[in-house]
Amino acid sequence: MNEMARLFQNHDYLTPKIAEQSGVSKYEFYKYVHENGLEPVSRGIYSARDELYVLHQRCPHAVFSHDEAFYYHGLTDREPIVHTFTIYSGYNTHRLTADGISKSYTVKKELLDVGKIIVKDNNGNLIPMYDLERSICDLIRSRSSIEVQDFSSALKRYVSRKDKNLNRLMEYARLFRVENVLRRYMEVLL
């Protein structure tokens, strides 16, 4: 059982396979899980820590976006209730979104990595997320499903930032075919 405690300290999540690789039997693994009241965060994955990191482990191709990125970049003050991520079209996200704690968006496979950066989440784990400019393009693309005051507040916060990169923003806007819409909003705000 000391080995199990050490494993939980050294890993952000554990599976029976990881435990077996460290010499812990499945019986000992599940006994430890039961005795310590650990709950599965997903099928076969146990964690005492971070939902975002676990979601990233379940779907390594996904990139956190929309509400998650808006909050991380300071474009909104509201912490997201539902984790949002983007994945390439055709990927079956049913198991990831069935529990209601996450929502998925899709893009063409060749656009998935545009603006992707690696950031530290609140628990210090490295996760993929879209940069500030890609997040603004996502905001524009999803404008019909976002409340008007949240939409305008996020755009105003972006425009007032010193670290904004308008050239990169327009480059992304061309790729996602929202250049004309973005120009109209930027002309008013700048």
Short mmCIF file of C-alpha atoms in Angstrom, two decimals:
data_model
loop_
_atom_site.label_atom_id
_atom_site.label_comp_id
_atom_site.label_asym_id
_atom_site.label_seq_id
_atom_site.Cartn_x
_atom_site.Cartn_y
_atom_site.Cartn_z
CA MET A 1 0.00 0.00 0.00
CA ASN A 2 2.97 2.33 0.48
CA GLU A 3 3.75 1.85 -3.20
CA MET A 4 0.20 2.95 -4.11
CA ALA A 5 0.53 6.08 -1.96
CA ARG A 6 3.83 6.88 -3.68
CA LEU A 7 2.27 6.36 -7.11
CA PHE A 8 -0.59 8.74 -6.32
CA GLN A 9 1.90 11.38 -5.19
CA ASN A 10 4.00 11.01 -8.34
CA HIS A 11 1.20 10.82 -10.93
CA ASP A 12 -1.68 13.13 -11.71
CA TYR A 13 -3.91 10.15 -12.40
CA LEU A 14 -3.64 6.37 -12.09
CA THR A 15 -4.94 3.41 -13.99
CA PRO A 16 -4.63 -0.29 -13.12
CA LYS A 17 -2.10 -0.59 -15.96
CA ILE A 18 0.21 2.05 -14.45
CA ALA A 19 -0.03 0.34 -11.07
CA GLU A 20 0.81 -3.06 -12.60
CA GLN A 21 3.87 -1.58 -14.32
CA SER A 22 5.08 -0.53 -10.86
CA GLY A 23 4.57 -3.99 -9.43
CA VAL A 24 1.17 -3.43 -7.81
CA SER A 25 -1.44 -6.08 -8.53
CA LYS A 26 -4.93 -5.16 -9.73
CA TYR A 27 -6.31 -6.51 -6.45
CA GLU A 28 -4.04 -4.23 -4.39
CA PHE A 29 -4.85 -1.29 -6.68
CA TYR A 30 -8.62 -1.62 -6.30
CA LYS A 31 -8.29 -2.35 -2.59
CA TYR A 32 -6.39 0.92 -2.14
CA VAL A 33 -8.95 2.79 -4.25
CA HIS A 34 -11.82 1.38 -2.18
CA GLU A 35 -10.18 1.91 1.22
CA ASN A 36 -9.26 5.51 0.43
CA GLY A 37 -12.63 6.38 -1.10
CA LEU A 38 -11.20 7.43 -4.45
CA GLU A 39 -13.75 7.99 -7.17
CA PRO A 40 -13.16 7.33 -10.84
CA VAL A 41 -12.97 10.51 -12.91
CA SER A 42 -13.46 8.41 -16.00
CA ARG A 43 -13.73 4.75 -16.81
CA GLY A 44 -10.62 3.13 -15.32
CA ILE A 45 -8.96 6.45 -14.45
CA TYR A 46 -8.61 7.55 -10.83
CA SER A 47 -7.39 10.96 -9.84
CA ALA A 48 -7.34 13.13 -6.79
CA ARG A 49 -6.60 16.23 -8.80
CA ASP A 50 -7.40 17.87 -12.07
CA GLU A 51 -10.41 17.40 -14.39
CA LEU A 52 -8.75 19.31 -17.25
CA TYR A 53 -5.65 17.17 -17.12
CA VAL A 54 -7.70 13.98 -17.00
CA LEU A 55 -9.77 15.15 -19.98
CA HIS A 56 -6.52 15.87 -21.83
CA GLN A 57 -5.26 12.36 -21.00
CA ARG A 58 -8.50 10.83 -22.26
CA CYS A 59 -8.28 12.76 -25.54
CA PRO A 60 -4.72 13.93 -26.23
CA HIS A 61 -5.66 15.43 -29.61
CA ALA A 62 -8.18 17.85 -28.06
CA VAL A 63 -7.24 21.48 -27.49
CA PHE A 64 -9.02 23.49 -24.79
CA SER A 65 -10.87 26.39 -26.33
CA HIS A 66 -13.82 28.77 -26.11
CA ASP A 67 -14.98 29.33 -22.50
CA GLU A 68 -11.90 27.59 -21.10
CA ALA A 69 -9.51 29.78 -23.14
CA PHE A 70 -11.57 32.96 -22.59
CA TYR A 71 -11.24 32.49 -18.83
CA TYR A 72 -7.55 31.55 -18.97
CA HIS A 73 -6.66 34.60 -21.10
CA GLY A 74 -8.71 36.97 -18.93
CA LEU A 75 -11.35 37.72 -21.56
CA THR A 76 -14.07 36.82 -19.05
CA ASP A 77 -14.34 36.72 -15.27
CA ARG A 78 -16.62 33.70 -15.18
CA GLU A 79 -14.95 30.38 -14.55
CA PRO A 80 -16.46 27.86 -16.96
CA ILE A 81 -18.88 25.33 -15.53
CA VAL A 82 -18.49 23.06 -18.54
CA HIS A 83 -15.01 22.35 -19.95
CA THR A 84 -14.81 23.24 -23.63
CA PHE A 85 -12.41 21.76 -26.15
CA THR A 86 -11.94 21.56 -29.90
CA ILE A 87 -11.20 18.37 -31.81
CA TYR A 88 -11.01 17.53 -35.51
CA SER A 89 -14.19 16.74 -37.45
CA GLY A 90 -15.14 13.09 -37.42
CA TYR A 91 -13.74 12.35 -33.96
CA ASN A 92 -16.35 10.63 -31.80
CA THR A 93 -16.67 12.75 -28.66
CA HIS A 94 -19.71 10.96 -27.26
CA ARG A 95 -17.87 9.39 -24.30
CA LEU A 96 -16.14 12.66 -23.48
CA THR A 97 -19.29 14.77 -23.48
CA ALA A 98 -21.87 12.24 -22.22
CA ASP A 99 -21.30 13.10 -18.56
CA GLY A 100 -22.20 16.76 -19.15
CA ILE A 101 -18.97 18.24 -17.75
CA SER A 102 -17.47 18.94 -21.16
CA LYS A 103 -18.54 20.34 -24.51
CA SER A 104 -16.81 19.84 -27.85
CA TYR A 105 -16.37 21.94 -30.97
CA THR A 106 -14.99 20.63 -34.24
CA VAL A 107 -12.75 22.00 -36.99
CA LYS A 108 -11.03 20.56 -40.04
CA LYS A 109 -8.07 18.41 -39.08
CA GLU A 110 -5.58 20.79 -40.71
CA LEU A 111 -6.87 23.73 -38.61
CA LEU A 112 -6.78 21.96 -35.24
CA ASP A 113 -3.24 23.04 -34.32
CA VAL A 114 -3.55 26.66 -35.50
CA GLY A 115 -2.82 28.82 -32.45
CA LYS A 116 -2.22 25.85 -30.15
CA ILE A 117 0.01 26.59 -27.16
CA ILE A 118 0.85 24.66 -24.00
CA VAL A 119 -0.15 26.32 -20.74
CA LYS A 120 -0.13 25.45 -17.05
CA ASP A 121 -3.58 24.99 -15.59
CA ASN A 122 -4.56 25.95 -12.02
CA ASN A 123 -3.02 22.72 -10.71
CA GLY A 124 0.28 23.21 -12.51
CA ASN A 125 -0.32 20.58 -15.20
CA LEU A 126 0.62 21.27 -18.81
CA ILE A 127 -2.38 21.23 -21.15
CA PRO A 128 -2.95 22.36 -24.75
CA MET A 129 -5.00 25.51 -25.22
CA TYR A 130 -5.52 28.06 -27.96
CA ASP A 131 -3.66 31.36 -27.82
CA LEU A 132 -5.31 34.74 -27.42
CA GLU A 133 -5.84 35.43 -31.12
CA ARG A 134 -7.26 31.99 -31.90
CA SER A 135 -9.61 32.43 -28.94
CA ILE A 136 -10.91 35.67 -30.48
CA CYS A 137 -11.51 33.87 -33.79
CA ASP A 138 -13.43 31.18 -31.88
CA LEU A 139 -15.42 33.95 -30.19
CA ILE A 140 -16.35 35.43 -33.59
CA ARG A 141 -17.19 32.01 -35.05
CA SER A 142 -19.46 31.19 -32.08
CA ARG A 143 -21.01 34.66 -31.71
CA SER A 144 -24.57 33.41 -32.19
CA SER A 145 -24.34 31.13 -29.14
CA ILE A 146 -22.69 33.67 -26.79
CA GLU A 147 -24.59 36.30 -24.83
CA VAL A 148 -24.20 39.78 -26.32
CA GLN A 149 -22.72 41.38 -23.19
CA ASP A 150 -20.17 38.55 -22.79
CA PHE A 151 -19.25 38.81 -26.47
CA SER A 152 -18.70 42.58 -26.45
CA SER A 153 -16.91 42.46 -23.09
CA ALA A 154 -14.43 39.85 -24.38
CA LEU A 155 -13.72 41.88 -27.54
CA LYS A 156 -13.22 45.08 -25.54
CA ARG A 157 -10.84 43.31 -23.17
CA TYR A 158 -8.85 41.97 -26.11
CA VAL A 159 -8.57 45.39 -27.75
CA SER A 160 -7.39 47.01 -24.50
CA ARG A 161 -4.58 44.47 -24.00
CA LYS A 162 -0.98 45.44 -24.65
CA ASP A 163 0.02 41.90 -25.68
CA LYS A 164 -2.48 41.62 -28.56
CA ASN A 165 -1.15 40.72 -31.99
CA LEU A 166 -3.49 42.13 -34.64
CA ASN A 167 -1.45 40.74 -37.54
CA ARG A 168 -1.73 37.20 -36.17
CA LEU A 169 -5.43 37.79 -35.46
CA MET A 170 -6.11 38.76 -39.08
CA GLU A 171 -4.05 35.80 -40.34
CA TYR A 172 -6.17 33.42 -38.24
CA ALA A 173 -9.35 35.22 -39.30
CA ARG A 174 -8.48 34.51 -42.95
CA LEU A 175 -7.93 30.83 -42.20
CA PHE A 176 -11.28 30.54 -40.40
CA ARG A 177 -13.12 32.74 -42.90
CA VAL A 178 -14.28 35.33 -40.39
CA GLU A 179 -12.08 38.17 -41.66
CA ASN A 180 -14.92 40.43 -42.84
CA VAL A 181 -16.94 40.01 -39.66
CA LEU A 182 -13.87 40.59 -37.50
CA ARG A 183 -12.96 43.75 -39.44
CA ARG A 184 -16.41 45.23 -38.78
CA TYR A 185 -16.07 44.68 -35.03
CA MET A 186 -12.46 45.93 -34.93
CA GLU A 187 -13.29 49.10 -36.87
CA VAL A 188 -15.78 50.04 -34.17
CA LEU A 189 -13.50 49.14 -31.26
CA LEU A 190 -10.14 50.49 -32.47
#
